[in-house]
Amino acid sequence: MTMSEGRDGREKGAEHSLSIRELLTLRSVPRARVRGWVAGKAGVGGVVFVMLRDGSGYLQISAKKGVASQDVFNSVREVPRESVVEVVGAVREDKRAPGGVELAADGFEVISRAEPWPITKTAVQSRSYLLEMRHLSIRGRKSIATMKIRAEVMGACFDYFRDKGFTLISAPTFVQAAVEGGSTLFEVAYFGKKAYLSQSAQFYEEAALAGLEKVWICQPAFRAEKSRTAKHLTEFWMIEAERAFADQEANMRLQEELVAFAVERVLERRQDELAILGRKLLRPELPLERIAYDELREMAASKGTQFAYGEDIPTEAERLVSLSREAPFFVTEFPLSARSFYHMTYDDRPEVTKSADLIAPEGYGELATGGQRISEYYPLLQRIKSQDMPPEAFSWYLDLRKYGMPYHSGFGMGVERATRWIAGLKNIRSASLFPRTMTRVSP
Ligand code: 4AD
Ligand code: MG
């Protein structure tokens, strides 16, 4: 039986089309119809094997000379890699096949014939070639596994915040105020005015607190980062949460619970993908370790990297300390000089903020930054002035403090940073389907 008919998607013959996952779960059906992409091909003697890929997994297809018709055998043998095909045949248990099941094809239709695959071993001379070909290279096993883990992390955040009664909001990405300082702002021409791409939705979250009390957000953030590192993108997705009547302690508990929940979820649902990536992911024990900034400074110094009090923690210091950790940890009590203007300080230590970074273990670096905000008008106005910033630029943000603002705190966590750590990726670019960096805005 060949299947030249029915390209319009109507069901043909007795077998309904199954997803590969459905088939691998059912197993006991005698026959099945599947469709997907030819991820790989091999031939031994009179048998051709195709590794078929669909959105749910991989399935081994075999076509045996003398069992399949000559037509079917020939089309399987000749089908180019990445062609889209529909296959029908007998389902057989086979321990050697991935998933333990093989489909012996007796019907084979090419829905979309592919040209010769351009990403060959000889063509791949450099990492930049792969990035140039990213629209195609994302079909690779590791990319697919990474994206499924990323989706699981984001989905876990949706579930976690919904269960905790946080309202999901959205905020503009065209903005005029710098949340995280002027040096990483992308400027855009906005009808004769200047606007910027948002670095963080935090100020909008703070505005939303009065009506919603607990909010969270998941949207792109932009940073004109002039650094080429394994952890910086110019456009990334950020999960942010902000809560009224929550101090910095409560804020850290929220973050650690969220991270533990996301890891748990990935361990529960994405074992196959972790295996494809060769990632041994450990479930973090709560509470996570808290290391004061000063303590971390000493730890880094003892490992050979020194930095002055007041500086932001250098990447190398962060890396060295985190290499000796198996779970994420907080670095608390950041000096004000290393923080954005809105951070609250301790009454008895006006140079120290009620803020923390959440650092991933094993050298992956910062996952999140959070803190308690200045919630009163005059202290915030004074802080803005003391840092030589124009209060007019923050007028509505200041205004919020005039009309009922309780103590509150929040944090932001980069989705690609979290994915990079959870999936164990060398570079943050792999955690994004189409990464944006200083040198790349295409494909
Ligand atoms: O530490 P950041 O700059 O903190 C804020 O933007 C706060 N306003 C968030 C808040 O309190 N609501 O950014 C937060 C997180 C970082 O910890 C990191 O995970 C991620 O965003 N991030 C980046 N991810 C990829 N590439 C970059 N260039 C990033 N910059 C920040
Ligand atoms: Mg930070």
Tab-separated table of C-alpha atoms and ligand atoms in Angstrom:
chain	number	residue	atom	x	y	z
A	1	MET	CA	0.000	0.000	0.000
A	2	THR	CA	1.372	3.411	-0.876
A	3	MET	CA	-0.270	6.576	0.292
A	4	SER	CA	-0.275	9.052	-2.542
A	5	GLU	CA	-3.750	10.274	-1.679
A	6	GLY	CA	-5.033	12.484	1.088
A	7	ARG	CA	-2.596	15.408	1.311
A	8	ASP	CA	-5.452	17.544	2.566
A	9	GLY	CA	-5.176	15.992	6.002
A	10	ARG	CA	-8.260	13.759	5.832
A	11	GLU	CA	-7.954	10.428	7.573
A	12	LYS	CA	-7.085	7.643	5.179
A	13	GLY	CA	-7.403	3.972	5.771
A	14	ALA	CA	-8.077	2.380	9.123
A	15	GLU	CA	-5.241	3.873	11.184
A	16	HIS	CA	-5.613	7.272	12.793
A	17	SER	CA	-2.514	9.333	12.897
A	18	LEU	CA	-0.820	9.036	16.295
A	19	SER	CA	1.829	11.192	17.823
A	20	ILE	CA	5.029	9.303	18.508
A	21	ARG	CA	4.530	9.744	22.229
A	22	GLU	CA	1.037	8.300	22.000
A	23	LEU	CA	2.342	5.348	20.079
A	24	LEU	CA	5.198	4.700	22.496
A	25	THR	CA	2.744	4.865	25.362
A	26	LEU	CA	0.085	2.670	23.759
A	27	ARG	CA	2.580	0.171	22.314
A	28	SER	CA	0.078	-2.640	22.002
A	29	VAL	CA	-1.687	-1.367	18.852
A	30	PRO	CA	-1.056	-3.706	15.919
A	31	ARG	CA	-0.737	-0.944	13.329
A	32	ALA	CA	-0.190	2.793	13.341
A	33	ARG	CA	0.114	5.860	11.180
A	34	VAL	CA	2.588	8.567	12.178
A	35	ARG	CA	4.031	11.653	10.547
A	36	GLY	CA	7.055	13.745	11.120
A	37	TRP	CA	10.534	14.655	9.953
A	38	VAL	CA	13.320	12.355	8.838
A	39	ALA	CA	15.873	13.082	11.546
A	40	GLY	CA	18.308	10.417	10.422
A	41	LYS	CA	18.710	7.430	8.190
A	42	ALA	CA	20.796	4.302	8.079
A	43	GLY	CA	20.835	1.177	5.972
A	44	VAL	CA	22.006	-2.313	6.765
A	45	GLY	CA	21.668	-5.040	4.160
A	46	GLY	CA	18.145	-5.113	2.899
A	47	VAL	CA	16.755	-2.878	5.660
A	48	VAL	CA	16.549	0.905	5.788
A	49	PHE	CA	16.042	2.591	9.147
A	50	VAL	CA	14.623	6.073	9.481
A	51	MET	CA	14.658	7.971	12.726
A	52	LEU	CA	11.367	9.823	12.594
A	53	ARG	CA	10.878	12.930	14.705
A	54	ASP	CA	7.682	14.706	15.584
A	55	GLY	CA	6.974	17.294	18.250
A	56	SER	CA	6.571	14.600	20.855
A	57	GLY	CA	9.593	12.378	20.303
A	58	TYR	CA	11.528	9.946	18.104
A	59	LEU	CA	10.485	6.690	16.520
A	60	GLN	CA	12.409	4.103	14.568
A	61	ILE	CA	10.910	3.224	11.211
A	62	SER	CA	12.144	0.254	9.256
A	63	ALA	CA	11.579	-0.743	5.666
A	64	LYS	CA	12.597	-4.260	4.752
A	65	LYS	CA	13.188	-5.327	1.204
A	66	GLY	CA	10.780	-8.062	0.294
A	67	VAL	CA	8.417	-7.184	3.153
A	68	ALA	CA	7.581	-3.629	2.156
A	69	SER	CA	6.695	-3.200	-1.511
A	70	GLN	CA	9.515	-2.174	-3.827
A	71	ASP	CA	7.939	1.294	-4.136
A	72	VAL	CA	7.854	1.826	-0.406
A	73	PHE	CA	11.346	0.457	0.056
A	74	ASN	CA	12.713	2.768	-2.610
A	75	SER	CA	11.017	5.877	-1.276
A	76	VAL	CA	12.264	5.211	2.243
A	77	ARG	CA	15.760	4.577	0.937
A	78	GLU	CA	15.804	7.735	-1.105
A	79	VAL	CA	14.012	10.186	1.157
A	80	PRO	CA	16.319	13.099	2.040
A	81	ARG	CA	16.972	14.033	5.632
A	82	GLU	CA	14.454	16.494	7.158
A	83	SER	CA	11.784	15.625	4.615
A	84	VAL	CA	8.311	15.421	6.102
A	85	VAL	CA	6.744	12.013	5.723
A	86	GLU	CA	3.728	10.000	6.714
A	87	VAL	CA	4.294	6.379	7.520
A	88	VAL	CA	1.915	3.523	8.114
A	89	GLY	CA	2.844	0.048	9.172
A	90	ALA	CA	2.964	-2.685	11.773
A	91	VAL	CA	3.993	-1.839	15.330
A	92	ARG	CA	6.656	-4.127	16.746
A	93	GLU	CA	8.335	-4.304	20.101
A	94	ASP	CA	12.063	-3.999	19.561
A	95	LYS	CA	14.432	-3.537	22.473
A	96	ARG	CA	17.113	-2.010	20.250
A	97	ALA	CA	14.839	0.789	19.056
A	98	PRO	CA	14.628	3.985	21.122
A	99	GLY	CA	11.459	3.710	23.184
A	100	GLY	CA	11.447	-0.044	22.554
A	101	VAL	CA	9.072	0.154	19.589
A	102	GLU	CA	9.615	0.041	15.844
A	103	LEU	CA	7.215	0.732	13.024
A	104	ALA	CA	7.712	-1.595	10.045
A	105	ALA	CA	6.632	0.581	7.129
A	106	ASP	CA	4.343	-0.745	4.443
A	107	GLY	CA	3.078	2.693	3.449
A	108	PHE	CA	5.240	5.765	3.040
A	109	GLU	CA	4.316	9.183	1.683
A	110	VAL	CA	6.598	12.168	1.303
A	111	ILE	CA	4.596	15.244	2.292
A	112	SER	CA	7.448	17.709	1.831
A	113	ARG	CA	10.713	16.700	0.188
A	114	ALA	CA	13.766	18.438	1.657
A	115	GLU	CA	16.799	19.686	-0.200
A	116	PRO	CA	20.181	18.344	0.914
A	117	TRP	CA	20.701	19.281	4.564
A	118	PRO	CA	23.228	22.125	4.723
A	119	ILE	CA	24.500	21.553	8.264
A	120	THR	CA	27.017	18.834	7.539
A	121	LYS	CA	30.108	18.083	9.587
A	122	THR	CA	32.296	19.647	6.910
A	123	ALA	CA	30.114	22.747	6.636
A	124	VAL	CA	30.238	23.370	10.386
A	125	GLN	CA	33.548	25.158	10.651
A	126	SER	CA	32.557	27.495	13.418
A	127	ARG	CA	30.047	28.240	16.108
A	128	SER	CA	28.953	31.291	14.133
A	129	TYR	CA	27.927	29.089	11.195
A	130	LEU	CA	25.598	27.202	13.506
A	131	LEU	CA	24.174	30.478	14.795
A	132	GLU	CA	23.796	31.743	11.233
A	133	MET	CA	21.869	28.549	10.482
A	134	ARG	CA	19.920	28.681	13.723
A	135	HIS	CA	16.558	28.593	11.898
A	136	LEU	CA	17.551	25.052	10.904
A	137	SER	CA	19.933	23.944	13.636
A	138	ILE	CA	17.186	24.251	16.280
A	139	ARG	CA	15.889	20.911	14.989
A	140	GLY	CA	18.747	19.195	16.743
A	141	ARG	CA	18.099	16.872	19.670
A	142	LYS	CA	19.791	19.112	22.196
A	143	SER	CA	17.989	22.252	21.059
A	144	ILE	CA	14.672	20.486	21.254
A	145	ALA	CA	15.435	19.107	24.709
A	146	THR	CA	16.521	22.555	25.878
A	147	MET	CA	13.354	24.230	24.621
A	148	LYS	CA	11.197	21.647	26.344
A	149	ILE	CA	13.020	22.238	29.600
A	150	ARG	CA	12.699	26.002	29.137
A	151	ALA	CA	8.956	25.647	28.582
A	152	GLU	CA	8.728	23.500	31.706
A	153	VAL	CA	10.513	26.160	33.743
A	154	MET	CA	8.173	28.865	32.481
A	155	GLY	CA	5.126	26.654	32.969
A	156	ALA	CA	6.226	25.938	36.535
A	157	CYS	CA	6.351	29.684	37.196
A	158	PHE	CA	2.827	30.103	35.832
A	159	ASP	CA	1.554	27.330	38.102
A	160	TYR	CA	3.486	28.466	41.116
A	161	PHE	CA	2.319	32.074	41.008
A	162	ARG	CA	-1.262	31.156	40.228
A	163	ASP	CA	-1.352	28.815	43.232
A	164	LYS	CA	0.046	31.555	45.441
A	165	GLY	CA	-2.589	34.065	44.350
A	166	PHE	CA	-0.327	36.334	42.294
A	167	THR	CA	-1.985	38.129	39.394
A	168	LEU	CA	-0.205	37.949	36.061
A	169	ILE	CA	0.129	41.411	34.536
A	170	SER	CA	1.712	42.875	31.411
A	171	ALA	CA	3.671	46.070	31.093
A	172	PRO	CA	4.883	48.211	28.208
A	173	THR	CA	8.261	47.629	26.644
A	174	PHE	CA	8.484	51.214	25.309
A	175	VAL	CA	9.383	53.211	28.399
A	176	GLN	CA	11.005	56.432	29.492
A	177	ALA	CA	12.489	55.611	32.887
A	178	ALA	CA	15.676	53.620	33.471
A	179	VAL	CA	15.062	50.942	36.086
A	180	GLU	CA	18.587	49.572	36.096
A	181	GLY	CA	20.737	52.575	35.169
A	182	GLY	CA	21.341	54.410	31.918
A	183	SER	CA	24.308	52.487	30.593
A	184	THR	CA	22.398	49.511	29.229
A	185	LEU	CA	19.408	51.321	27.731
A	186	PHE	CA	18.424	50.796	24.123
A	187	GLU	CA	17.177	54.066	22.749
A	188	VAL	CA	14.396	54.128	20.189
A	189	ALA	CA	13.062	57.022	18.158
A	190	TYR	CA	9.483	57.504	19.267
A	191	PHE	CA	7.631	60.011	17.068
A	192	GLY	CA	10.104	62.801	17.640
A	193	LYS	CA	10.640	61.826	21.274
A	194	LYS	CA	13.135	59.535	22.917
A	195	ALA	CA	11.967	56.260	24.345
A	196	TYR	CA	13.795	53.203	25.596
A	197	LEU	CA	13.232	49.479	25.541
A	198	SER	CA	12.345	48.287	29.015
A	199	GLN	CA	15.106	46.814	31.188
A	200	SER	CA	12.647	45.553	33.776
A	201	ALA	CA	8.924	45.837	34.465
A	202	GLN	CA	9.525	46.416	38.158
A	203	PHE	CA	8.167	49.980	38.352
A	204	TYR	CA	4.942	48.911	36.636
A	205	GLU	CA	4.603	46.017	39.016
A	206	GLU	CA	4.988	48.391	41.934
A	207	ALA	CA	2.209	50.559	40.494
A	208	ALA	CA	-0.020	47.514	40.137
A	209	LEU	CA	0.422	46.500	43.780
A	210	ALA	CA	-2.170	48.966	45.053
A	211	GLY	CA	-4.898	47.190	43.151
A	212	LEU	CA	-3.582	43.643	43.108
A	213	GLU	CA	-1.221	43.264	46.079
A	214	LYS	CA	0.703	40.347	44.571
A	215	VAL	CA	1.693	40.513	40.926
A	216	TRP	CA	4.044	38.798	38.569
A	217	ILE	CA	5.068	39.226	34.993
A	218	CYS	CA	6.833	37.282	32.259
A	219	GLN	CA	7.989	39.288	29.298
A	220	PRO	CA	11.064	40.397	27.348
A	221	ALA	CA	13.633	42.716	28.862
A	222	PHE	CA	16.331	44.531	26.955
A	223	ARG	CA	19.892	45.397	27.890
A	224	ALA	CA	22.448	47.050	25.673
A	225	GLU	CA	25.126	44.839	27.219
A	226	LYS	CA	28.456	45.533	25.632
A	227	SER	CA	29.834	42.334	27.049
A	228	ARG	CA	30.289	39.095	25.177
A	229	THR	CA	29.896	36.540	27.891
A	230	ALA	CA	28.254	33.172	28.312
A	231	LYS	CA	25.490	34.764	30.388
A	232	HIS	CA	24.463	37.959	28.635
A	233	LEU	CA	21.825	38.471	25.989
A	234	THR	CA	20.576	41.826	24.762
A	235	GLU	CA	16.991	40.585	24.743
A	236	PHE	CA	15.859	38.006	27.261
A	237	TRP	CA	12.715	36.953	29.078
A	238	MET	CA	12.323	37.970	32.646
A	239	ILE	CA	10.078	36.571	35.338
A	240	GLU	CA	9.437	39.263	37.916
A	241	ALA	CA	7.290	39.274	41.010
A	242	GLU	CA	6.367	42.039	43.401
A	243	ARG	CA	4.446	41.759	46.645
A	244	ALA	CA	2.982	44.242	49.125
A	245	PHE	CA	3.494	43.604	52.857
A	246	ALA	CA	6.551	41.466	52.165
A	247	ASP	CA	9.983	42.276	53.517
A	248	GLN	CA	13.265	41.043	52.076
A	249	GLU	CA	13.160	37.828	54.117
A	250	ALA	CA	9.763	36.953	52.657
A	251	ASN	CA	11.087	37.908	49.236
A	252	MET	CA	13.954	35.429	49.482
A	253	ARG	CA	11.617	32.679	50.653
A	254	LEU	CA	9.423	33.292	47.636
A	255	GLN	CA	12.395	33.031	45.277
A	256	GLU	CA	13.784	29.867	46.768
A	257	GLU	CA	10.392	28.182	46.760
A	258	LEU	CA	9.867	29.151	43.147
A	259	VAL	CA	13.253	27.835	42.075
A	260	ALA	CA	12.791	24.579	43.999
A	261	PHE	CA	9.344	24.176	42.456
A	262	ALA	CA	10.690	24.692	38.931
A	263	VAL	CA	13.531	22.211	39.456
A	264	GLU	CA	11.119	19.684	40.909
A	265	ARG	CA	8.856	20.097	37.887
A	266	VAL	CA	11.696	19.562	35.430
A	267	LEU	CA	12.870	16.476	37.328
A	268	GLU	CA	9.338	15.139	37.311
A	269	ARG	CA	8.525	15.736	33.658
A	270	ARG	CA	11.735	16.164	31.680
A	271	GLN	CA	13.980	13.244	32.566
A	272	ASP	CA	14.391	12.288	28.903
A	273	GLU	CA	15.476	15.782	27.978
A	274	LEU	CA	17.906	16.008	30.909
A	275	ALA	CA	19.389	12.702	29.740
A	276	ILE	CA	19.789	13.989	26.166
A	277	LEU	CA	21.714	16.946	27.583
A	278	GLY	CA	23.688	14.750	29.970
A	279	ARG	CA	22.541	16.907	32.864
A	280	LYS	CA	22.536	15.669	36.441
A	281	LEU	CA	20.179	18.105	38.113
A	282	LEU	CA	19.975	18.098	41.890
A	283	ARG	CA	16.896	18.988	43.886
A	284	PRO	CA	17.861	21.953	46.092
A	285	GLU	CA	17.280	21.646	49.816
A	286	LEU	CA	15.486	24.603	51.378
A	287	PRO	CA	16.249	27.002	52.886
A	288	LEU	CA	19.014	27.907	50.472
A	289	GLU	CA	22.279	29.088	51.909
A	290	ARG	CA	22.591	32.838	52.605
A	291	ILE	CA	26.030	34.368	52.311
A	292	ALA	CA	26.540	38.025	53.192
A	293	TYR	CA	28.316	40.141	50.579
A	294	ASP	CA	31.245	40.686	52.924
A	295	GLU	CA	31.545	36.997	53.636
A	296	LEU	CA	31.539	36.261	49.917
A	297	ARG	CA	34.259	38.843	49.451
A	298	GLU	CA	36.427	36.924	51.902
A	299	MET	CA	35.615	33.589	50.306
A	300	ALA	CA	36.573	34.939	46.884
A	301	ALA	CA	39.779	36.432	48.254
A	302	SER	CA	40.746	33.085	49.751
A	303	LYS	CA	40.254	31.584	46.294
A	304	GLY	CA	42.453	34.212	44.707
A	305	THR	CA	40.051	36.927	43.484
A	306	GLN	CA	39.899	40.183	45.356
A	307	PHE	CA	37.546	43.096	44.960
A	308	ALA	CA	36.918	46.243	46.940
A	309	TYR	CA	33.960	46.711	49.259
A	310	GLY	CA	31.239	48.534	47.359
A	311	GLU	CA	31.963	47.058	43.948
A	312	ASP	CA	29.519	44.777	42.221
A	313	ILE	CA	30.683	41.181	42.585
A	314	PRO	CA	33.019	40.395	39.687
A	315	THR	CA	31.940	37.464	37.531
A	316	GLU	CA	35.092	35.573	38.440
A	317	ALA	CA	34.449	35.882	42.187
A	318	GLU	CA	30.876	34.729	41.735
A	319	ARG	CA	32.051	31.819	39.611
A	320	LEU	CA	34.747	30.677	42.028
A	321	VAL	CA	32.433	30.606	45.018
A	322	SER	CA	29.565	29.003	43.128
A	323	LEU	CA	31.829	26.223	41.815
A	324	SER	CA	31.995	24.842	45.323
A	325	ARG	CA	28.201	24.810	45.738
A	326	GLU	CA	25.657	22.231	44.622
A	327	ALA	CA	22.546	24.346	45.157
A	328	PRO	CA	21.777	27.980	44.430
A	329	PHE	CA	22.554	30.408	47.232
A	330	PHE	CA	21.739	33.997	48.114
A	331	VAL	CA	24.278	36.756	48.468
A	332	THR	CA	22.704	39.224	50.880
A	333	GLU	CA	23.445	42.711	52.174
A	334	PHE	CA	24.745	44.269	48.991
A	335	PRO	CA	26.322	47.686	49.407
A	336	LEU	CA	24.203	50.515	48.077
A	337	SER	CA	26.956	51.565	45.685
A	338	ALA	CA	26.481	48.300	43.773
A	339	ARG	CA	22.710	48.621	43.565
A	340	SER	CA	20.067	50.596	41.748
A	341	PHE	CA	18.684	53.696	43.508
A	342	TYR	CA	15.348	52.237	44.641
A	343	HIS	CA	16.794	49.776	47.159
A	344	MET	CA	15.957	50.147	50.822
A	345	THR	CA	18.824	50.169	53.295
A	346	TYR	CA	19.024	49.000	56.918
A	347	ASP	CA	18.195	51.704	59.480
A	348	ASP	CA	21.438	51.092	61.334
A	349	ARG	CA	23.545	50.540	58.193
A	350	PRO	CA	22.615	53.170	55.586
A	351	GLU	CA	25.247	51.847	53.168
A	352	VAL	CA	23.821	48.330	53.074
A	353	THR	CA	20.727	47.370	51.110
A	354	LYS	CA	17.996	44.888	51.936
A	355	SER	CA	18.654	43.024	48.755
A	356	ALA	CA	20.134	39.804	47.481
A	357	ASP	CA	21.303	38.045	44.372
A	358	LEU	CA	20.387	34.444	43.875
A	359	ILE	CA	23.409	32.660	42.447
A	360	ALA	CA	23.321	29.336	40.643
A	361	PRO	CA	25.859	26.700	41.667
A	362	GLU	CA	28.564	25.087	39.519
A	363	GLY	CA	29.794	28.362	38.089
A	364	TYR	CA	26.597	29.377	36.271
A	365	GLY	CA	26.308	32.683	38.101
A	366	GLU	CA	23.477	35.065	38.874
A	367	LEU	CA	19.928	33.800	38.436
A	368	ALA	CA	17.932	36.551	40.098
A	369	THR	CA	18.170	39.865	41.853
A	370	GLY	CA	15.640	41.049	44.379
A	371	GLY	CA	15.151	43.436	47.203
A	372	GLN	CA	12.936	45.553	49.375
A	373	ARG	CA	12.075	48.920	47.839
A	374	ILE	CA	12.028	52.357	49.395
A	375	SER	CA	8.315	52.763	49.976
A	376	GLU	CA	8.188	56.340	51.295
A	377	TYR	CA	8.198	59.493	49.233
A	378	TYR	CA	10.860	61.687	50.871
A	379	PRO	CA	13.457	58.980	51.375
A	380	LEU	CA	13.085	57.991	47.730
A	381	LEU	CA	13.266	61.602	46.537
A	382	GLN	CA	16.366	62.093	48.620
A	383	ARG	CA	17.971	58.945	47.242
A	384	ILE	CA	17.322	60.038	43.676
A	385	LYS	CA	18.823	63.449	44.344
A	386	SER	CA	21.793	62.006	46.205
A	387	GLN	CA	22.654	59.983	43.128
A	388	ASP	CA	22.469	63.071	40.896
A	389	MET	CA	19.479	61.785	39.006
A	390	PRO	CA	16.680	64.087	37.837
A	391	PRO	CA	13.541	63.519	39.967
A	392	GLU	CA	11.384	64.514	36.951
A	393	ALA	CA	12.520	61.345	35.198
A	394	PHE	CA	10.921	59.311	37.976
A	395	SER	CA	7.870	61.477	38.646
A	396	TRP	CA	5.202	58.792	38.442
A	397	TYR	CA	7.358	56.287	40.283
A	398	LEU	CA	7.740	58.836	43.091
A	399	ASP	CA	4.043	59.640	42.933
A	400	LEU	CA	3.187	56.058	43.892
A	401	ARG	CA	4.683	56.780	47.316
A	402	LYS	CA	2.203	59.623	47.930
A	403	TYR	CA	-0.955	57.581	47.644
A	404	GLY	CA	-0.690	54.573	49.882
A	405	MET	CA	2.407	52.451	49.452
A	406	PRO	CA	3.103	49.761	52.057
A	407	TYR	CA	6.470	48.110	52.516
A	408	HIS	CA	7.037	45.798	49.587
A	409	SER	CA	9.647	43.732	47.790
A	410	GLY	CA	10.214	41.805	44.617
A	411	PHE	CA	12.696	40.198	42.293
A	412	GLY	CA	13.524	39.427	38.694
A	413	MET	CA	14.842	36.163	37.301
A	414	GLY	CA	16.045	35.694	33.753
A	415	VAL	CA	14.338	32.765	32.037
A	416	GLU	CA	17.398	31.964	29.926
A	417	ARG	CA	19.686	32.201	32.943
A	418	ALA	CA	17.466	29.763	34.843
A	419	THR	CA	17.232	27.465	31.820
A	420	ARG	CA	20.968	27.579	31.293
A	421	TRP	CA	21.606	26.374	34.815
A	422	ILE	CA	18.802	23.803	34.967
A	423	ALA	CA	19.680	22.325	31.587
A	424	GLY	CA	23.424	22.637	32.239
A	425	LEU	CA	24.252	24.676	29.125
A	426	LYS	CA	27.671	26.138	28.408
A	427	ASN	CA	26.295	29.314	26.891
A	428	ILE	CA	23.105	31.264	27.536
A	429	ARG	CA	22.540	31.496	23.773
A	430	SER	CA	21.527	27.854	23.750
A	431	ALA	CA	18.645	28.702	26.081
A	432	SER	CA	17.085	30.957	23.463
A	433	LEU	CA	15.647	29.812	20.141
A	434	PHE	CA	16.870	32.947	18.410
A	435	PRO	CA	19.405	34.610	20.698
A	436	ARG	CA	20.034	38.325	20.521
A	437	THR	CA	23.524	39.438	21.422
A	438	MET	CA	25.767	42.384	20.719
A	439	THR	CA	26.789	40.854	17.411
A	440	ARG	CA	23.594	39.092	16.395
A	441	VAL	CA	20.096	40.218	15.445
A	442	SER	CA	19.452	37.534	12.837
A	443	PRO	CA	18.025	35.028	12.033
B	1	4AD	O1	19.581	41.887	38.180
B	1	4AD	P1	18.659	42.643	37.294
B	1	4AD	O2	19.248	43.736	36.500
B	1	4AD	O3	17.488	43.174	38.215
B	1	4AD	C1	16.398	43.879	37.766
B	1	4AD	O4	16.193	44.204	36.623
B	1	4AD	C2	15.356	44.160	38.810
B	1	4AD	N1	14.647	45.390	38.450
B	1	4AD	C3	14.396	42.986	38.874
B	1	4AD	C4	13.339	43.157	39.910
B	1	4AD	O5	13.651	43.283	41.078
B	1	4AD	N2	12.082	43.129	39.522
B	1	4AD	O6	17.961	41.618	36.308
B	1	4AD	C5	17.212	40.548	36.838
B	1	4AD	C6	17.647	39.233	36.229
B	1	4AD	C7	19.094	38.873	36.466
B	1	4AD	O7	19.299	38.290	37.728
B	1	4AD	C8	19.341	37.885	35.347
B	1	4AD	O8	18.807	36.618	35.654
B	1	4AD	C9	18.530	38.475	34.227
B	1	4AD	O9	17.529	39.297	34.815
B	1	4AD	N3	19.363	39.297	33.355
B	1	4AD	C10	19.848	38.878	32.175
B	1	4AD	N4	19.711	37.728	31.511
B	1	4AD	C11	20.322	37.611	30.318
B	1	4AD	N5	21.058	38.596	29.752
B	1	4AD	C12	21.219	39.780	30.377
B	1	4AD	N6	21.927	40.748	29.796
B	1	4AD	C13	20.596	39.954	31.656
B	1	4AD	N7	20.536	40.984	32.532
B	1	4AD	C14	19.780	40.547	33.550
B	2	MG	MG	21.290	41.630	39.130
